[in-house]
Coordinates of C-alpha atoms in Angstrom, one line a residue:
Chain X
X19 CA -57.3 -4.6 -5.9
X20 CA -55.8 -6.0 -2.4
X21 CA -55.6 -9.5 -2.2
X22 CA -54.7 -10.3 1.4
X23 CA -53.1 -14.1 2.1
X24 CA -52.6 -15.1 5.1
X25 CA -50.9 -18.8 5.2
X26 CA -49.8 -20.5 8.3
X27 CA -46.3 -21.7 7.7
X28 CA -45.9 -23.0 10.6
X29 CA -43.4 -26.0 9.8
X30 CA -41.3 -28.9 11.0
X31 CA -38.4 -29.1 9.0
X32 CA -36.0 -32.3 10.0
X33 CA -32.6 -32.1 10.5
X34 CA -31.5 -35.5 9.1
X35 CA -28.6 -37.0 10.2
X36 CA -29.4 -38.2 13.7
X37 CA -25.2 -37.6 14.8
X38 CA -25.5 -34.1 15.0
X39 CA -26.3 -33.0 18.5
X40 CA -29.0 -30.6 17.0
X41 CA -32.3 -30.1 18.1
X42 CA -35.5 -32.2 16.4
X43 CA -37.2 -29.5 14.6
X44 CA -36.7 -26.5 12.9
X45 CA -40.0 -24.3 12.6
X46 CA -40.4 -20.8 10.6
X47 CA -42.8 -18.1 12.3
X48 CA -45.9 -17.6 10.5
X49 CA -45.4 -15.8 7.3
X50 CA -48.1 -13.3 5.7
X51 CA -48.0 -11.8 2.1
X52 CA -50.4 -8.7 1.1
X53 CA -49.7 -7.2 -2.8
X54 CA -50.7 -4.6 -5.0
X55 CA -51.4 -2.7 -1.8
X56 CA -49.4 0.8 -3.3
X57 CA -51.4 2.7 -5.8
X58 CA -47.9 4.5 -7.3
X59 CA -44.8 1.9 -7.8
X60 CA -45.9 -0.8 -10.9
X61 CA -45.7 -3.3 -8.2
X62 CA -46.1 -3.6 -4.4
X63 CA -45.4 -6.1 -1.7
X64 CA -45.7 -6.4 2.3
X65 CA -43.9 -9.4 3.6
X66 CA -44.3 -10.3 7.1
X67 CA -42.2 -13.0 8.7
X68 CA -43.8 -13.3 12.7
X69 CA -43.3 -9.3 13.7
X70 CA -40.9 -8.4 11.0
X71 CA -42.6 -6.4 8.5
X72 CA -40.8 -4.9 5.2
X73 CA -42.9 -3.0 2.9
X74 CA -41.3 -3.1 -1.0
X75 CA -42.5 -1.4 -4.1
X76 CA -40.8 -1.5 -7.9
X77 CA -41.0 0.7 -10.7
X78 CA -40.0 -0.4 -13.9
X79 CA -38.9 -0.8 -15.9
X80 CA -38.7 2.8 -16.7
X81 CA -36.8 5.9 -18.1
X82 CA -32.5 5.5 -16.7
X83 CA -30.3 8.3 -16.2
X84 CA -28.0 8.5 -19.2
X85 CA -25.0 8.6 -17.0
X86 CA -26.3 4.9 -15.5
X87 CA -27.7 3.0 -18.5
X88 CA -26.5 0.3 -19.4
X89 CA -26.6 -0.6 -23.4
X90 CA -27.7 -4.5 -23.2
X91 CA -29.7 -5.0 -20.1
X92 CA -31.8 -3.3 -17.4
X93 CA -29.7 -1.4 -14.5
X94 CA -31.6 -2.3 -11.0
X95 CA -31.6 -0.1 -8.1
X96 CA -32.4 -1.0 -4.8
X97 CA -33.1 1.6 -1.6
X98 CA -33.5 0.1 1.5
X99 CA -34.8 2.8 4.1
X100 CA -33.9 1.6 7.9
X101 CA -37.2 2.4 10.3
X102 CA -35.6 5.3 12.6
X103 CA -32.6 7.3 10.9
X104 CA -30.9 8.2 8.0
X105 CA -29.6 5.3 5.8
X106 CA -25.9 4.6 6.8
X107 CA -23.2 2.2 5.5
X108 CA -25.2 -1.0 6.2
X109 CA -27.8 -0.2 4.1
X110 CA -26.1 0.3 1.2
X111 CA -23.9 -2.7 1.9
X112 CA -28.0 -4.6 2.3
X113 CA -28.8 -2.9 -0.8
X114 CA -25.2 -4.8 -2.7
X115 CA -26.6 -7.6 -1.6
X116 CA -30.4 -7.1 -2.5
X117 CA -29.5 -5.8 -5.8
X118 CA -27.0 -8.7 -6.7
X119 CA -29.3 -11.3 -6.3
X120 CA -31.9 -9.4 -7.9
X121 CA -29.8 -8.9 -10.4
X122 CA -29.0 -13.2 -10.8
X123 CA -33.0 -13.5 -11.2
X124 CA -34.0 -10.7 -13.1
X125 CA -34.0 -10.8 -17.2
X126 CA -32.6 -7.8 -17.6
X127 CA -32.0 -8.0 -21.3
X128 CA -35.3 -8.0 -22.4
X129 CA -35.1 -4.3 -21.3
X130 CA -32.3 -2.8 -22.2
X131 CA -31.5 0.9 -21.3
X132 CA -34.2 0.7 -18.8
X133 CA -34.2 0.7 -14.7
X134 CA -35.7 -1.0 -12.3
X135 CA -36.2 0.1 -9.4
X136 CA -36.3 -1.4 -6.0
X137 CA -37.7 0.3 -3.0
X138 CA -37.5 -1.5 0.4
X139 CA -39.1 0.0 3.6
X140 CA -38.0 -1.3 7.1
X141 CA -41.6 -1.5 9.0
X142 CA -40.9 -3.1 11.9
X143 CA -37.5 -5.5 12.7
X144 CA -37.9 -8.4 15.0
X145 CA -35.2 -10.3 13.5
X146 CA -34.4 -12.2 10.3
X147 CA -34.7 -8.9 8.4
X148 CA -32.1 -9.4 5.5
X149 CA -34.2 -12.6 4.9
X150 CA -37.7 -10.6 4.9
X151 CA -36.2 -7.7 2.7
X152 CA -35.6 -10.1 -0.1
X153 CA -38.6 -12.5 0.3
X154 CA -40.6 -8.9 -0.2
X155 CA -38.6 -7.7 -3.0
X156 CA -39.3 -10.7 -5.0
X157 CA -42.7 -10.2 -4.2
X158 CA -43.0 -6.7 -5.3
X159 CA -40.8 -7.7 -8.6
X160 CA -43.8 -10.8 -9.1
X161 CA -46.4 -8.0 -8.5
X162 CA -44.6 -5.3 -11.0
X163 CA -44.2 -8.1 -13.8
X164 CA -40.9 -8.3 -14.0
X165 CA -39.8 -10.9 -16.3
X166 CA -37.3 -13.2 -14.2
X167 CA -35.6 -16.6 -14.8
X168 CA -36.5 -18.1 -11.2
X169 CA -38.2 -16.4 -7.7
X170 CA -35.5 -16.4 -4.9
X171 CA -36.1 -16.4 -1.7
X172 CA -34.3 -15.6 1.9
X173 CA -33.6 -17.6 4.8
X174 CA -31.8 -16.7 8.1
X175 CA -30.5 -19.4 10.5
X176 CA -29.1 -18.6 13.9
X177 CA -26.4 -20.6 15.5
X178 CA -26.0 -20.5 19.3
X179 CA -23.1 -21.2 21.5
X180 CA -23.9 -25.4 21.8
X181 CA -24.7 -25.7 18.0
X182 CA -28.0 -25.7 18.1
X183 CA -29.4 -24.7 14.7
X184 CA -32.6 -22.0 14.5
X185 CA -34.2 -21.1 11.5
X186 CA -35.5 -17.8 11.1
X187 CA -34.7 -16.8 14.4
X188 CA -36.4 -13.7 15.8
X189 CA -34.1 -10.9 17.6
X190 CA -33.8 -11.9 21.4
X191 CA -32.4 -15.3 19.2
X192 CA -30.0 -13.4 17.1
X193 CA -28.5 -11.2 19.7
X194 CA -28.1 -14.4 21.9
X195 CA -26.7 -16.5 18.5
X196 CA -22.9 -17.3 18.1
X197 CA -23.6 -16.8 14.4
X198 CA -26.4 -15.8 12.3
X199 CA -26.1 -16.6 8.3
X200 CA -28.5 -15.5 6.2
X201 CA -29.0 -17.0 2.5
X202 CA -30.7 -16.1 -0.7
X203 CA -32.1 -19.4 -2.7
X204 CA -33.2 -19.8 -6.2
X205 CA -36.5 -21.5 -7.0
X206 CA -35.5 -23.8 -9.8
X207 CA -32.2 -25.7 -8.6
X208 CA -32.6 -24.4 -4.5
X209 CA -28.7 -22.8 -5.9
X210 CA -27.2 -20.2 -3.6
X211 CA -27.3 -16.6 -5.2
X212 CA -26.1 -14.9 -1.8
X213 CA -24.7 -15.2 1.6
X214 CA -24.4 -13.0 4.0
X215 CA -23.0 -13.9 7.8
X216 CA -22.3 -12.6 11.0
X217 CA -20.0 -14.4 13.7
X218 CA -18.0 -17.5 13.9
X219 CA -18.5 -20.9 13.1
X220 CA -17.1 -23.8 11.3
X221 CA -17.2 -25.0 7.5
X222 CA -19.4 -28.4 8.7
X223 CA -21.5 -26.2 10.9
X224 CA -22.3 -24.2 7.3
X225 CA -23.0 -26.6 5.3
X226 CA -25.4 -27.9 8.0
X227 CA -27.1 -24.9 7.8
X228 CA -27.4 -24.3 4.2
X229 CA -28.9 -27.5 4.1
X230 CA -31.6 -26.4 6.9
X231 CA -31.9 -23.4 4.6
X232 CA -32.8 -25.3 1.5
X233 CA -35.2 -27.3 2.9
X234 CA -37.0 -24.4 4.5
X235 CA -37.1 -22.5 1.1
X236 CA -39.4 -25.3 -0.2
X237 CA -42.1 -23.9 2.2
X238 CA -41.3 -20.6 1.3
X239 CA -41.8 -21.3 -2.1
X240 CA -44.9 -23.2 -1.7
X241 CA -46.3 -20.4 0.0
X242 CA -45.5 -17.8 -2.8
X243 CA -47.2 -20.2 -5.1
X244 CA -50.3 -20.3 -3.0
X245 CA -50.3 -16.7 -2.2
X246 CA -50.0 -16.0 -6.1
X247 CA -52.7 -18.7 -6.6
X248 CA -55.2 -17.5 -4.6
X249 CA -54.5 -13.9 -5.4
X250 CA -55.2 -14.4 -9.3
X251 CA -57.9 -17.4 -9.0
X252 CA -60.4 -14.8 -7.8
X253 CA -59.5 -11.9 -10.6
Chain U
X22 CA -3.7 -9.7 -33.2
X23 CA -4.3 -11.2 -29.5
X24 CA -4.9 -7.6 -28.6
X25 CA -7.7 -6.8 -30.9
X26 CA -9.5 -10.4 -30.4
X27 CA -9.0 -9.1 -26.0
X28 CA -10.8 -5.7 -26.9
X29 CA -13.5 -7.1 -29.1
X30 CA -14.0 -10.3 -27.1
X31 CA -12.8 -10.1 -23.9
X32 CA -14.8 -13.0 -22.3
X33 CA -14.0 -15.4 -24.9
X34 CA -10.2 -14.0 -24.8
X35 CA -10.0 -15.3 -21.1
X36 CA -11.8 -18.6 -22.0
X37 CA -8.9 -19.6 -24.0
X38 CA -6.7 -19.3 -21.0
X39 CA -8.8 -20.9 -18.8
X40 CA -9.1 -24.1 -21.2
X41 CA -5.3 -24.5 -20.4
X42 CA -5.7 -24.0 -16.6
X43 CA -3.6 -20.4 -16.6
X44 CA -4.8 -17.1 -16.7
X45 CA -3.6 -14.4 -18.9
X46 CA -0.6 -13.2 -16.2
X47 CA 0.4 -16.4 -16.2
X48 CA -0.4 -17.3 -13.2
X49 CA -2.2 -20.7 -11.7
X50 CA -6.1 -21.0 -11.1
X51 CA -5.3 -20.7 -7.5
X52 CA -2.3 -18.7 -7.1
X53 CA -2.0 -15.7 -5.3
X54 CA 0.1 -12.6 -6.9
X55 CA 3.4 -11.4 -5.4
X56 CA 2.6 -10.1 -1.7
X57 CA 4.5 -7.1 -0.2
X58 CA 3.9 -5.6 2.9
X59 CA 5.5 -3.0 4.0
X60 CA 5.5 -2.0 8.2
X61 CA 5.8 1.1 10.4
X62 CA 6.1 3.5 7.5
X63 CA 4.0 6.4 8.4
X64 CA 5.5 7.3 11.8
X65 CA 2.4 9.8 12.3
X66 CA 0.2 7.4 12.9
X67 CA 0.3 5.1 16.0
X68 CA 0.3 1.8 13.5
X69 CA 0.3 1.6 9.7
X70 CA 0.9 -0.9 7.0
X71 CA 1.5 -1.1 3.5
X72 CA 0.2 -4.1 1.3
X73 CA 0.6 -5.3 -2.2
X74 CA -1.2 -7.8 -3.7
X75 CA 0.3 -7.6 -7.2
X76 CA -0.3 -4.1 -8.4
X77 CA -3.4 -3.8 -6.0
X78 CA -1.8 -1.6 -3.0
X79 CA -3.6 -0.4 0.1
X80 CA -2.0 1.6 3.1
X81 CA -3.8 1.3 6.7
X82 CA -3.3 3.9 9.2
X83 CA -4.0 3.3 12.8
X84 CA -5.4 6.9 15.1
X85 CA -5.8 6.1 18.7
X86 CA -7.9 8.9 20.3
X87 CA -9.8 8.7 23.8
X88 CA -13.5 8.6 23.9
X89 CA -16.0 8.7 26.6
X90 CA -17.8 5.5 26.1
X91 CA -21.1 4.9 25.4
X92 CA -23.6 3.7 28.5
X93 CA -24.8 0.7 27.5
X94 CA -21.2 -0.7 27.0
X95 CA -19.0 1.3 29.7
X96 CA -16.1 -1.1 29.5
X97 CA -15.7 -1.4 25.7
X98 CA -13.7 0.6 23.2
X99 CA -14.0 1.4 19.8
X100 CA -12.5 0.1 16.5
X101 CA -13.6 2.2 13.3
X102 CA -12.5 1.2 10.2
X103 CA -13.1 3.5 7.1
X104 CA -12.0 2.4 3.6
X105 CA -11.9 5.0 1.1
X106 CA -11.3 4.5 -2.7
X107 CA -10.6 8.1 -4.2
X108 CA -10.1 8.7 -7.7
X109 CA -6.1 8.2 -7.9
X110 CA -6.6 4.1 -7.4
X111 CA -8.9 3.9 -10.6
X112 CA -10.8 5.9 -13.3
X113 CA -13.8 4.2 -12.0
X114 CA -14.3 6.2 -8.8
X115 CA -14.9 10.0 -8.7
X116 CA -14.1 12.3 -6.2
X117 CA -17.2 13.2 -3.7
X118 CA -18.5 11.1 -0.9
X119 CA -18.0 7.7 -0.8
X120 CA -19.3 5.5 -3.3
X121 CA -21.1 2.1 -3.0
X122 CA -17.6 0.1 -3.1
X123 CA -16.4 2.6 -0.4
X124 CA -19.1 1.5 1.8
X125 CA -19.5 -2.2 1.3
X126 CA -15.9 -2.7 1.6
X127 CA -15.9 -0.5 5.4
X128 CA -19.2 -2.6 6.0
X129 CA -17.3 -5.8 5.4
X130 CA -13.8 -4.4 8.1
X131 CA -16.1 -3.7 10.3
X132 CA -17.9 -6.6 10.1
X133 CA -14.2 -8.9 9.6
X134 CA -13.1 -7.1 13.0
X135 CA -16.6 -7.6 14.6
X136 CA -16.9 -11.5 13.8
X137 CA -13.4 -12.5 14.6
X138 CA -12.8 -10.9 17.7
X139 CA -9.3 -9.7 16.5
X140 CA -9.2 -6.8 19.5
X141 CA -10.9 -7.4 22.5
X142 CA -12.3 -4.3 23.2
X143 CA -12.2 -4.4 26.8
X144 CA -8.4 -4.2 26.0
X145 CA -9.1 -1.1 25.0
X146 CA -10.7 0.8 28.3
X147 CA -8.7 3.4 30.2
X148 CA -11.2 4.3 33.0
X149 CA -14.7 2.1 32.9
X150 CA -17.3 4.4 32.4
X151 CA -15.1 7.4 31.8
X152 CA -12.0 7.2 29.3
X153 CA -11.6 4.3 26.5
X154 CA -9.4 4.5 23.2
X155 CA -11.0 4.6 20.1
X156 CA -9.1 3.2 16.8
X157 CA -9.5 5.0 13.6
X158 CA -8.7 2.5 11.2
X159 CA -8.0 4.3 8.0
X160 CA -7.5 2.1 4.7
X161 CA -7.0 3.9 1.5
X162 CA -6.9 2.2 -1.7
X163 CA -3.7 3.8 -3.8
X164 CA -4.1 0.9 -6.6
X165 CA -7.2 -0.8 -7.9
X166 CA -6.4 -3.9 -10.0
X167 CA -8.9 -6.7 -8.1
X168 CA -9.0 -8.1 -4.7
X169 CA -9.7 -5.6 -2.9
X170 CA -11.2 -6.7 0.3
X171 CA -8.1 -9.1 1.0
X172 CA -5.8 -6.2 0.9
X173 CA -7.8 -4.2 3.4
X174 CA -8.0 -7.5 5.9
X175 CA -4.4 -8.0 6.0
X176 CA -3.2 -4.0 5.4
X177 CA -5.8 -3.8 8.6
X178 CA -4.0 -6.5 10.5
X179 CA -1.2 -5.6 9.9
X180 CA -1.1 -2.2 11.2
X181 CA -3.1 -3.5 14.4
X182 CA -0.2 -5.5 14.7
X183 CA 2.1 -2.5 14.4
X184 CA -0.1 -0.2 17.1
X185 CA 1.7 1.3 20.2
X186 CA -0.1 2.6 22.7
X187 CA 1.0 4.4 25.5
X188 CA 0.5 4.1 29.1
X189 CA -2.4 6.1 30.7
X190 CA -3.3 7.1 34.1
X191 CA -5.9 8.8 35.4
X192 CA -4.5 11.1 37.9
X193 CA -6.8 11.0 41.1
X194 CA -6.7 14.5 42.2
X195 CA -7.6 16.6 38.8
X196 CA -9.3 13.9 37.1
X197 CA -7.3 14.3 33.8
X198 CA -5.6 11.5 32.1
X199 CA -2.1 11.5 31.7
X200 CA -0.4 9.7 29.1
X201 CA 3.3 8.2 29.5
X202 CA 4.5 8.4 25.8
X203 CA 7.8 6.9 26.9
X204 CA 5.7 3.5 28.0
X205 CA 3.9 2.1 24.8
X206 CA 2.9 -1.5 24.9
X207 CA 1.4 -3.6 21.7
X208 CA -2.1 -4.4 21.0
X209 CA -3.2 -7.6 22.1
X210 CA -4.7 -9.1 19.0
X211 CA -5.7 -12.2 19.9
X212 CA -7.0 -14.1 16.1
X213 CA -5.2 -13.2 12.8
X214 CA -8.2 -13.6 10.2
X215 CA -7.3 -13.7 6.6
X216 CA -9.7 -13.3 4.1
X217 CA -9.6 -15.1 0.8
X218 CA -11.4 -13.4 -2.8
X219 CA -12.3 -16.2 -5.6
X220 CA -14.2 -15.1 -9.0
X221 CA -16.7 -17.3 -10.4
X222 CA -16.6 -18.0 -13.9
X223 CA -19.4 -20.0 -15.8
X224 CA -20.6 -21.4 -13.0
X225 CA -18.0 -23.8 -12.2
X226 CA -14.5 -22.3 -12.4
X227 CA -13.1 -21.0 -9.2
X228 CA -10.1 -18.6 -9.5
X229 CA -8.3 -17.5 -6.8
X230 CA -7.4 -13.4 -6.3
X231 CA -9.0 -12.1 -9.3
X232 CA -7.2 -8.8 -11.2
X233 CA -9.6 -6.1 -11.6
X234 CA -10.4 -7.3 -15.5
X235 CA -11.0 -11.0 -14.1
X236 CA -13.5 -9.4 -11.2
X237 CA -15.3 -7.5 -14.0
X238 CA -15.5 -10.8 -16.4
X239 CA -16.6 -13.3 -13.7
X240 CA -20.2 -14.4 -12.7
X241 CA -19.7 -13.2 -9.5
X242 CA -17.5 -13.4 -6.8
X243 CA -17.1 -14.9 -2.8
X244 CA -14.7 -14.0 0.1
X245 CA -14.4 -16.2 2.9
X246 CA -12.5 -15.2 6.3
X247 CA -11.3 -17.5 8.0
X248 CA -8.9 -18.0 11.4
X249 CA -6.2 -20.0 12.3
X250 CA -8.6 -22.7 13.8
X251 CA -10.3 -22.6 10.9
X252 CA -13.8 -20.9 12.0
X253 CA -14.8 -19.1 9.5
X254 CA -15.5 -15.3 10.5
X255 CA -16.9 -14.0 7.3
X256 CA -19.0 -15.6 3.9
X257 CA -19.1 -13.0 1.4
X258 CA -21.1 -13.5 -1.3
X259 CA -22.4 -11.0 -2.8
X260 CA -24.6 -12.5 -5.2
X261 CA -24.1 -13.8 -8.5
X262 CA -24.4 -12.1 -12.6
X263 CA -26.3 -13.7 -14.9
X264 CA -23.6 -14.8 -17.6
X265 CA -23.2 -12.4 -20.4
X266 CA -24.3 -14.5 -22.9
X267 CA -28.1 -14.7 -22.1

């Protein structure tokens, strides 16, 4: 059963404080979710955020090697597959990442000696993509029904050279940025389960930007809610 | 008696501690161990370095090799760090290719030396277009015992610190480079980032250089790079454990 939602999240989010010499608005790029669209893994997602697309599928939880169980809780896995060549030392430092916060969400003792698995395909990357790999991966953990304490959800912000602050920035944006940060957010307390960044910038300029972040996750969040709505009001 | 209640409870073991503001070594919640380092002592290598955070001990040695560069980026050299964890440094690692911890800790050098802009690596071109040095930047952990990735930063700067290099000229006639060994000049390094591990516990304690029992007890844990003007190059956080409890 494919259940396609398309939501315009087209939004203005303020940057308070009027000292800062940011720009007015901060908008994310239109965001689209499609589950349950892979016959195979328990669970499926497609998340696309403007042109970048990341396909993610889970399966579990299911049977564990012996050598990797672990005797309380669930051990996660997460693959992430780059779109042209074989997966090299970024990727599995992506996958840390991915699986950590996964790992902060997930309610992994109600399976013990079990495994979850992650799979993440790179579709097509026009920046932001840490962000997108994670908004699909708690998608496809949703879909899969995985019990979790909270969704989480990514967010990239893109700092260029005069300070100006861009949220999800797309690739021409991030190769121009001073600094790109990248967050993962929780959905009950907006907490920060990870952080990833590239480049330099100050301490104020980062908590300006986790701010920018935790506002936008409230749209992100609204539109999981909706997608998920609409997706089971029909069934 | 203490050493049973450690082995049967290890979490609440290190609460205790933590109620008085110490930790089991005796140290402060945000003290650093004793640091050694240790400079110049493998005189193969063009730069190395020796660093010991407590019993944690990594040794960095610093290749320079030419390279053709690549097209895009004719004036630029190379930097290439590789960290590599074998079985000697802890029982946790087996011998084979490199394991996840391997590769997120080269991931974050190369991302450190990336962000920070500690070589300029114009600095390192020979010949635009034709002849640039590449750095292998080798870090190999001898010791495990926590805090890893702040060893490799500064075992890292350090031996770019300690790098000669010698002269090169490309002779005009044959094309070939030759190299003046007798003329070696330092690396220009031109920001000294220093990264800095803290362990979460409960949610609300921060505790500064975590030993490798504290890193395997804590919610989770958070490097931060910083320079001397206080950018920061570097947020590490690499998400955070559920407590053990629930």
């Amino acid at each position: 059963m494919e259940e396609e939602t398309h939501t315009d999240a087209k939004i203005r989010a303020e940057n308070g404080t009027g000292s800062s010499p940011r720009g007015p608005g901060c908008s994310l790029r239109h965001f689209a979710c499609e589950q349950n669209l892979l016959s195979r893994p328990d669970g499926s997602a497609s998340f696309l955020q403007g042109d970048t697309s990341v396909l993610a599928g889970v399966y579990g939880p299911a049977e564990v090697k012996v050598s990797k169980e672990i005797f309380n809780k669930a051990t996660l896995e997460v693959i992430l597959r780059p779109k042209i060549g074989l997966p090299g030392v970024a990727e599995k430092s992506r996958e840390r990442l991915i699986r950590n916060t996964c790992e902060a969400v997930v309610l992994g003792t109600l399976h013990p000696r079990t495994s979850i698995t992650v799979v993440l395909q790179v579709v097509s990357d026009a920046g932001s993509l840490l962000a997108c790999c994670l908004n699909a991966a708690c998608m496809a953990l949703v879909d899969a029904g995985v019990p979790m304490r909270a969704l989480f959800c990514g967010v990239a912000c893109a700092l260029d050279s005069d300070g100006t602050l861009v949220l999800d920035p797309t690739s021409k944006q991030e190769k121009e940025a001073r600094a790109v940060l990248t967050f993962a957010l929780d959905s009950v307390e907006r907490k920060l389960l990870m952080s990833s960044t590239k480049g330099l910038y100050s301490d104020t300029e980062l908590q300006q930007c986790l701010a920018a972040a935790q506002a936008a996750s409230q749209h992100v969040f609204r539109f999981y809610r909706e997608s998920l709505q609409r997706r089971y009001s029909k069934s | 008696m203490a050493a049973g209640f450690k082995t049967v409870e290890p979490l609440e073991y290190y609460r205790r501690f933590l109620k008085e503001n110490c930790r089991p070594d005796g140290r402060e919640l945000g003290e650093f161990r004793t640091t050694t380092v240790n400079i110049g002592s493998i005189s193969t290598a063009d730069g190395s370095a020796l660093v010991k955070l407590g019993n944690t001990t990594v040794i960095c040695g610093v290749k320079a090799e030419f390279a053709a560069p690549s097209t895009d980026a004719p004036d630029k050299g190379y930097v290439v760090p590789n960290v590599d964890l074998p079985p000697l440094c802890s029982s946790r690692f087996r011998s084979g290719p490199p394991g996840e911890e391997a590769q997120v800790a080269s991931q974050f050098i190369a991302d450190v030396i990336e962000n920070s802009q500690i070589i300029q690596k114009e600095d390192l071109c020979i010949s635009p277009g034709k002849l640039v040095w590449v750095l292998y930047c080798d870090l190999i952990c001898l010791d495990y015992d926590g805090n890893i990735l702040d060893a490799c930063t500064f075992a890292l700067l350090a031996a770019l610190k300690n790098v000669q290099l010698p002269e090169v000229t490309i002779n005009e006639e044959t094309a070939l480079a030759e190299v003046n060994l007798k003329k070696k000049s330092y690396l220009n390094i031109r920001t000294h980032p220093v990264a800095t591990s803290f362990a979460v516990f409960d949610d609300t304690l921060l505790i500064v250089d975590p030993t490798g029992e504290e890193e395997h007890l804590a919610t989770g844990t958070l490097t931060i790079v910083m320079d001397e003007e206080g950018k920061l190059c570097c947020l590490h956080k690499p998400g955070m454990f559920p407590p053990l409890q629930s």
